[in-house]
């Protein structure tokens, strides 16, 4: 869990895609984002469970966040047993985090 990514998510303007369900999804992605990589590697099934939504709705909301340039989705291949969950990057999070650490002296 990343408190910093959650703080970033709370401060982020979701622009034209701002809706309660999309905001919740963005918070869940942030909660599962690692500070060192800026990536969330939680699968779509888990995101559906955590947001209490439906898979197709989740996919549509991810596409809207990506189109608005709020997240970036990296498809990840897998071994012989199938594909790995996508990696979701919170755009601008790493820069924001470096800036915050500079201000706080961390």
N, CA, C and O atoms as a DFTB+ gen file, in Angstrom:
424 C
 N C O
     1  1       0.843      -1.174       0.000
     2  2       0.000       0.000       0.000
     3  2       0.887       1.235       0.000
     4  3       1.904       1.279       0.692
     5  1       0.500       2.231      -0.775
     6  2       1.276       3.456      -0.869
     7  2       0.441       4.649      -0.407
     8  3      -0.476       5.084      -1.104
     9  1       0.766       5.165       0.762
    10  2       0.093       6.367       1.255
    11  2       0.379       7.534       0.312
    12  3      -0.495       8.360       0.049
    13  1       1.610       7.594      -0.194
    14  2       1.983       8.683      -1.115
    15  2       1.149       8.626      -2.391
    16  3       0.681       9.658      -2.871
    17  1       0.959       7.425      -2.945
    18  2       0.164       7.308      -4.171
    19  2      -1.301       7.648      -3.906
    20  3      -1.969       8.235      -4.758
    21  1      -1.800       7.282      -2.726
    22  2      -3.175       7.662      -2.382
    23  2      -3.312       9.180      -2.260
    24  3      -4.301       9.758      -2.711
    25  1      -2.326       9.813      -1.654
    26  2      -2.339      11.274      -1.555
    27  2      -2.321      11.891      -2.942
    28  3      -3.072      12.823      -3.227
    29  1      -1.455      11.364      -3.805
    30  2      -1.390      11.839      -5.187
    31  2      -2.752      11.691      -5.863
    32  3      -3.210      12.603      -6.552
    33  1      -3.397      10.540      -5.665
    34  2      -4.701      10.296      -6.290
    35  2      -5.748      11.298      -5.805
    36  3      -6.572      11.769      -6.589
    37  1      -5.713      11.619      -4.525
    38  2      -6.672      12.584      -3.989
    39  2      -6.479      13.972      -4.581
    40  3      -7.438      14.730      -4.730
    41  1      -5.233      14.301      -4.918
    42  2      -4.923      15.623      -5.455
    43  2      -5.043      15.713      -6.976
    44  3      -4.984      16.805      -7.541
    45  1      -5.208      14.579      -7.633
    46  2      -5.225      14.539      -9.099
    47  2      -6.589      14.920      -9.656
    48  3      -7.620      14.399      -9.230
    49  1      -6.575      15.831     -10.607
    50  2      -7.786      16.226     -11.326
    51  2      -8.032      15.189     -12.418
    52  3      -7.195      15.009     -13.304
    53  1      -9.158      14.516     -12.361
    54  2      -9.475      13.507     -13.364
    55  2     -10.116      14.098     -14.617
    56  3     -10.562      13.367     -15.501
    57  1     -10.155      15.390     -14.681
    58  2     -10.619      16.102     -15.869
    59  2     -12.001      15.639     -16.296
    60  3     -12.915      15.536     -15.478
    61  1     -12.144      15.359     -17.590
    62  2     -13.446      15.031     -18.155
    63  2     -13.954      13.647     -17.768
    64  3     -15.114      13.332     -18.034
    65  1     -13.124      12.813     -17.151
    66  2     -13.563      11.473     -16.781
    67  2     -13.971      11.373     -15.311
    68  3     -14.209      10.274     -14.810
    69  1     -14.051      12.492     -14.628
    70  2     -14.393      12.501     -13.198
    71  2     -15.806      11.974     -12.976
    72  3     -16.789      12.610     -13.356
    73  1     -15.888      10.800     -12.353
    74  2     -17.139      10.169     -11.939
    75  2     -16.820       9.376     -10.683
    76  3     -15.680       8.939     -10.523
    77  1     -17.771       9.172      -9.789
    78  2     -17.472       8.436      -8.554
    79  2     -16.847       7.053      -8.780
    80  3     -15.900       6.689      -8.084
    81  1     -17.357       6.293      -9.728
    82  2     -16.828       4.943      -9.965
    83  2     -15.399       4.990     -10.511
    84  3     -14.573       4.144     -10.169
    85  1     -15.113       5.970     -11.349
    86  2     -13.763       6.105     -11.893
    87  2     -12.817       6.606     -10.813
    88  3     -11.668       6.169     -10.752
    89  1     -13.272       7.500      -9.972
    90  2     -12.455       7.995      -8.857
    91  2     -12.113       6.830      -7.916
    92  3     -10.969       6.712      -7.476
    93  1     -13.082       5.981      -7.608
    94  2     -12.837       4.818      -6.758
    95  2     -11.792       3.901      -7.398
    96  3     -10.868       3.449      -6.722
    97  1     -11.933       3.631      -8.676
    98  2     -10.959       2.798      -9.373
    99  2      -9.571       3.417      -9.292
   100  3      -8.590       2.712      -9.053
   101  1      -9.480       4.710      -9.486
   102  2      -8.189       5.403      -9.423
   103  2      -7.580       5.269      -8.024
   104  3      -6.371       5.072      -7.897
   105  1      -8.397       5.373      -6.981
   106  2      -7.915       5.185      -5.604
   107  2      -7.402       3.754      -5.391
   108  3      -6.359       3.552      -4.769
   109  1      -8.132       2.776      -5.905
   110  2      -7.717       1.375      -5.747
   111  2      -6.398       1.131      -6.478
   112  3      -5.520       0.441      -5.960
   113  1      -6.258       1.687      -7.665
   114  2      -4.990       1.563      -8.394
   115  2      -3.873       2.207      -7.582
   116  3      -2.800       1.625      -7.427
   117  1      -4.123       3.404      -7.065
   118  2      -3.106       4.104      -6.272
   119  2      -2.734       3.310      -5.028
   120  3      -1.557       3.214      -4.679
   121  1      -3.716       2.751      -4.370
   122  2      -3.461       1.979      -3.165
   123  2      -2.541       0.789      -3.433
   124  3      -1.800       0.358      -2.550
   125  1      -2.594       0.269      -4.639
   126  2      -1.796      -0.895      -5.014
   127  2      -0.570      -0.532      -5.846
   128  3       0.018      -1.396      -6.496
   129  1      -0.188       0.730      -5.829
   130  2       0.978       1.201      -6.586
   131  2       2.210       1.201      -5.691
   132  3       2.151       1.593      -4.526
   133  1       3.316       0.757      -6.254
   134  2       4.595       0.754      -5.541
   135  2       5.315       2.070      -5.799
   136  3       5.407       2.515      -6.944
   137  1       5.828       2.695      -4.739
   138  2       6.532       3.972      -4.879
   139  2       7.778       3.858      -5.751
   140  3       8.066       4.758      -6.539
   141  1       8.520       2.755      -5.615
   142  2       9.781       2.642      -6.331
   143  2       9.611       2.502      -7.839
   144  3      10.489       2.914      -8.597
   145  1       8.505       1.932      -8.283
   146  2       8.283       1.757      -9.719
   147  2       7.163       2.639     -10.266
   148  3       7.120       2.918     -11.464
   149  1       6.268       3.072      -9.402
   150  2       5.096       3.823      -9.854
   151  2       4.086       2.941     -10.557
   152  3       3.219       3.435     -11.278
   153  1       4.195       1.612     -10.346
   154  2       3.325       0.660     -11.043
   155  2       2.383      -0.062     -10.095
   156  3       2.727      -0.363      -8.952
   157  1       1.197      -0.327     -10.596
   158  2       0.226      -1.198      -9.961
   159  2       0.152      -2.449     -10.834
   160  3      -0.086      -2.359     -12.038
   161  1       0.358      -3.611     -10.221
   162  2       0.362      -4.862     -10.994
   163  2      -0.758      -5.795     -10.546
   164  3      -0.617      -7.017     -10.603
   165  1      -1.842      -5.228     -10.110
   166  2      -3.006      -6.001      -9.678
   167  2      -3.830      -6.348     -10.916
   168  3      -4.066      -5.497     -11.774
   169  1      -4.257      -7.579     -11.000
   170  2      -5.050      -8.017     -12.147
   171  2      -6.451      -7.426     -12.169
   172  3      -6.952      -6.928     -11.161
   173  1      -7.067      -7.493     -13.333
   174  2      -8.405      -6.924     -13.496
   175  2      -9.437      -7.604     -12.614
   176  3     -10.355      -6.946     -12.125
   177  1      -9.307      -8.906     -12.400
   178  2     -10.260      -9.594     -11.520
   179  2     -10.215      -9.012     -10.112
   180  3     -11.253      -8.821      -9.478
   181  1      -9.010      -8.731      -9.627
   182  2      -8.873      -8.149      -8.283
   183  2      -9.394      -6.715      -8.258
   184  3     -10.023      -6.301      -7.284
   185  1      -9.138      -5.957      -9.321
   186  2      -9.664      -4.583      -9.384
   187  2     -11.190      -4.590      -9.390
   188  3     -11.821      -3.746      -8.754
   189  1     -11.781      -5.541     -10.107
   190  2     -13.244      -5.681     -10.109
   191  2     -13.737      -5.972      -8.696
   192  3     -14.704      -5.367      -8.234
   193  1     -13.070      -6.903      -8.011
   194  2     -13.471      -7.247      -6.651
   195  2     -13.364      -6.037      -5.718
   196  3     -14.287      -5.755      -4.954
   197  1     -12.242      -5.328      -5.783
   198  2     -12.025      -4.212      -4.864
   199  2     -12.954      -3.033      -5.131
   200  3     -13.279      -2.285      -4.208
   201  1     -13.384      -2.856      -6.373
   202  2     -14.294      -1.756      -6.690
   203  2     -15.760      -2.194      -6.682
   204  3     -16.665      -1.370      -6.817
   205  1     -15.980      -3.497      -6.524
   206  2     -17.330      -4.083      -6.511
   207  2     -18.080      -3.780      -7.810
   208  3     -19.291      -3.558      -7.810
   209  1     -17.330      -3.777      -8.914
   210  2     -17.926      -3.473     -10.205
   211  2     -18.054      -4.698     -11.091
   212  3     -18.098      -5.834     -10.619
   213  1     -18.112      -4.439     -12.365
   214  2     -18.193      -5.495     -13.380
   215  2     -16.982      -5.357     -14.296
   216  3     -16.466      -4.257     -14.487
   217  1     -16.533      -6.470     -14.858
   218  2     -15.319      -6.492     -15.662
   219  2     -15.406      -5.532     -16.841
   220  3     -14.477      -4.757     -17.068
   221  1     -16.486      -5.566     -17.584
   222  2     -16.602      -4.701     -18.769
   223  2     -16.578      -3.222     -18.371
   224  3     -15.969      -2.407     -19.064
   225  1     -17.231      -2.874     -17.268
   226  2     -17.223      -1.494     -16.778
   227  2     -15.813      -1.085     -16.381
   228  3     -15.369       0.020     -16.694
   229  1     -15.108      -1.981     -15.688
   230  2     -13.724      -1.711     -15.298
   231  2     -12.867      -1.450     -16.532
   232  3     -12.093      -0.493     -16.557
   233  1     -12.996      -2.278     -17.539
   234  2     -12.203      -2.114     -18.760
   235  2     -12.502      -0.776     -19.444
   236  3     -11.601      -0.115     -19.959
   237  1     -13.766      -0.395     -19.441
   238  2     -14.144       0.895     -20.028
   239  2     -13.545       2.053     -19.228
   240  3     -13.051       3.020     -19.808
   241  1     -13.589       1.955     -17.898
   242  2     -13.026       3.012     -17.046
   243  2     -11.507       3.090     -17.180
   244  3     -10.950       4.187     -17.202
   245  1     -10.832       1.952     -17.271
   246  2      -9.383       1.964     -17.502
   247  2      -9.057       2.648     -18.824
   248  3      -8.122       3.444     -18.905
   249  1      -9.828       2.336     -19.851
   250  2      -9.609       2.954     -21.163
   251  2      -9.825       4.466     -21.097
   252  3      -9.085       5.223     -21.726
   253  1     -10.826       4.910     -20.347
   254  2     -11.087       6.345     -20.205
   255  2      -9.943       7.038     -19.469
   256  3      -9.523       8.126     -19.863
   257  1      -9.436       6.415     -18.402
   258  2      -8.304       6.995     -17.669
   259  2      -7.056       7.047     -18.550
   260  3      -6.291       8.010     -18.489
   261  1      -6.854       6.025     -19.360
   262  2      -5.696       6.006     -20.258
   263  2      -5.844       7.071     -21.351
   264  3      -4.880       7.763     -21.679
   265  1      -7.026       7.199     -21.900
   266  2      -7.265       8.196     -22.954
   267  2      -7.071       9.618     -22.421
   268  3      -6.603      10.497     -23.144
   269  1      -7.436       9.840     -21.144
   270  2      -7.272      11.155     -20.519
   271  2      -5.829      11.389     -20.054
   272  3      -5.516      12.432     -19.482
   273  1      -4.957      10.407     -20.306
   274  2      -3.526      10.485     -19.952
   275  2      -3.312      10.637     -18.447
   276  3      -2.459      11.401     -17.994
   277  1      -4.110       9.889     -17.688
   278  2      -3.982       9.849     -16.243
   279  2      -3.239       8.581     -15.818
   280  3      -2.494       8.573     -14.838
   281  1      -3.466       7.514     -16.585
   282  2      -2.728       6.272     -16.382
   283  2      -2.177       5.805     -17.723
   284  3      -2.577       6.280     -18.786
   285  1      -1.260       4.871     -17.639
   286  2      -0.738       4.202     -18.827
   287  2      -0.782       2.714     -18.522
   288  3      -0.368       2.288     -17.444
   289  1      -1.278       1.928     -19.457
   290  2      -1.403       0.491     -19.252
   291  2      -0.357      -0.216     -20.099
   292  3      -0.296      -0.047     -21.317
   293  1       0.466      -1.013     -19.421
   294  2       1.499      -1.785     -20.099
   295  2       1.094      -3.252     -20.080
   296  3       0.970      -3.853     -19.013
   297  1       0.892      -3.819     -21.245
   298  2       0.577      -5.247     -21.335
   299  2       1.830      -6.037     -20.983
   300  3       2.927      -5.713     -21.438
   301  1       1.661      -7.058     -20.184
   302  2       2.805      -7.883     -19.800
   303  2       2.569      -9.311     -20.255
   304  3       1.514      -9.894     -20.003
   305  1       3.563      -9.859     -20.927
   306  2       3.488     -11.249     -21.347
   307  2       3.688     -12.150     -20.148
   308  3       4.038     -11.692     -19.060
   309  1       3.470     -13.392     -20.352
   310  2       3.660     -14.346     -19.267
   311  2       4.477     -15.527     -19.740
   312  3       4.884     -15.599     -20.900
   313  1       4.703     -16.423     -18.854
   314  2       5.393     -17.650     -19.203
   315  2       4.460     -18.561     -19.970
   316  3       3.514     -18.096     -20.605
   317  1       4.716     -19.828     -19.917
   318  2       3.898     -20.784     -20.638
   319  2       2.493     -20.926     -20.102
   320  3       1.629     -21.478     -20.784
   321  1       2.241     -20.444     -18.905
   322  2       0.928     -20.648     -18.290
   323  2      -0.057     -19.516     -18.546
   324  3      -1.193     -19.579     -18.077
   325  1       0.340     -18.497     -19.268
   326  2      -0.596     -17.420     -19.552
   327  2       0.015     -16.051     -19.337
   328  3       1.195     -15.910     -19.015
   329  1      -0.809     -15.065     -19.522
   330  2      -0.378     -13.681     -19.436
   331  2      -0.366     -13.190     -17.999
   332  3      -1.204     -13.584     -17.187
   333  1       0.593     -12.328     -17.695
   334  2       0.649     -11.673     -16.386
   335  2      -0.332     -10.506     -16.364
   336  3      -0.708      -9.999     -17.421
   337  1      -0.755     -10.070     -15.174
   338  2      -1.625      -8.888     -15.111
   339  2      -0.931      -7.674     -15.729
   340  3       0.292      -7.545     -15.671
   341  1      -1.723      -6.799     -16.311
   342  2      -1.176      -5.557     -16.854
   343  2      -0.509      -4.755     -15.743
   344  3      -0.872      -4.870     -14.572
   345  1       0.462      -3.950     -16.124
   346  2       1.068      -2.994     -15.193
   347  2       0.419      -1.643     -15.485
   348  3       0.412      -1.187     -16.628
   349  1      -0.115      -1.019     -14.467
   350  2      -0.778       0.279     -14.621
   351  2       0.103       1.330     -13.972
   352  3       0.411       1.246     -12.783
   353  1       0.505       2.312     -14.748
   354  2       1.371       3.387     -14.264
   355  2       0.536       4.640     -14.024
   356  3      -0.213       5.077     -14.897
   357  1       0.673       5.208     -12.832
   358  2       0.051       6.502     -12.546
   359  2       0.945       7.568     -13.170
   360  3       2.033       7.842     -12.664
   361  1       0.502       8.152     -14.235
   362  2       1.317       9.167     -14.913
   363  2       1.515      10.368     -14.000
   364  3       0.585      10.809     -13.325
   365  1       2.708      10.881     -13.986
   366  2       3.142      12.046     -13.202
   367  2       3.345      11.738     -11.717
   368  3       3.790      12.615     -10.976
   369  1       3.033      10.515     -11.256
   370  2       3.201      10.193      -9.838
   371  2       4.664      10.241      -9.416
   372  3       4.986      10.847      -8.394
   373  1       5.547       9.623     -10.171
   374  2       6.956       9.579      -9.782
   375  2       7.545      10.984      -9.689
   376  3       8.282      11.283      -8.750
   377  1       7.229      11.848     -10.650
   378  2       7.718      13.234     -10.595
   379  2       7.156      13.953      -9.375
   380  3       7.875      14.674      -8.684
   381  1       5.865      13.752      -9.113
   382  2       5.232      14.365      -7.945
   383  2       5.900      13.876      -6.660
   384  3       6.154      14.667      -5.752
   385  1       6.184      12.580      -6.582
   386  2       6.798      11.999      -5.390
   387  2       8.198      12.560      -5.161
   388  3       8.552      12.892      -4.029
   389  1       8.988      12.669      -6.208
   390  2      10.333      13.255      -6.081
   391  2      10.239      14.696      -5.607
   392  3      11.016      15.132      -4.757
   393  1       9.285      15.431      -6.158
   394  2       9.085      16.825      -5.752
   395  2       8.684      16.922      -4.280
   396  3       9.192      17.776      -3.554
   397  1       7.781      16.055      -3.843
   398  2       7.334      16.067      -2.447
   399  2       8.450      15.708      -1.494
   400  3       8.582      16.312      -0.430
   401  1       9.245      14.740      -1.862
   402  2      10.379      14.341      -1.006
   403  2      11.402      15.457      -0.907
   404  3      12.031      15.642       0.135
   405  1      11.568      16.202      -1.996
   406  2      12.473      17.348      -1.960
   407  2      11.976      18.431      -1.027
   408  3      12.759      19.041      -0.300
   409  1      10.676      18.671      -1.045
   410  2      10.077      19.698      -0.171
   411  2      10.129      19.286       1.290
   412  3      10.325      20.118       2.176
   413  1       9.949      17.982       1.532
   414  2       9.920      17.485       2.910
   415  2      11.301      17.118       3.430
   416  3      11.455      16.804       4.610
   417  1      12.301      17.155       2.568
   418  2      13.645      16.796       2.987
   419  2      13.832      15.308       3.203
   420  3      14.750      14.903       3.915
   421  1      12.982      14.483       2.604
   422  2      13.100      13.028       2.770
   423  2      14.107      12.430       1.826
   424  3      14.322      11.218       1.841
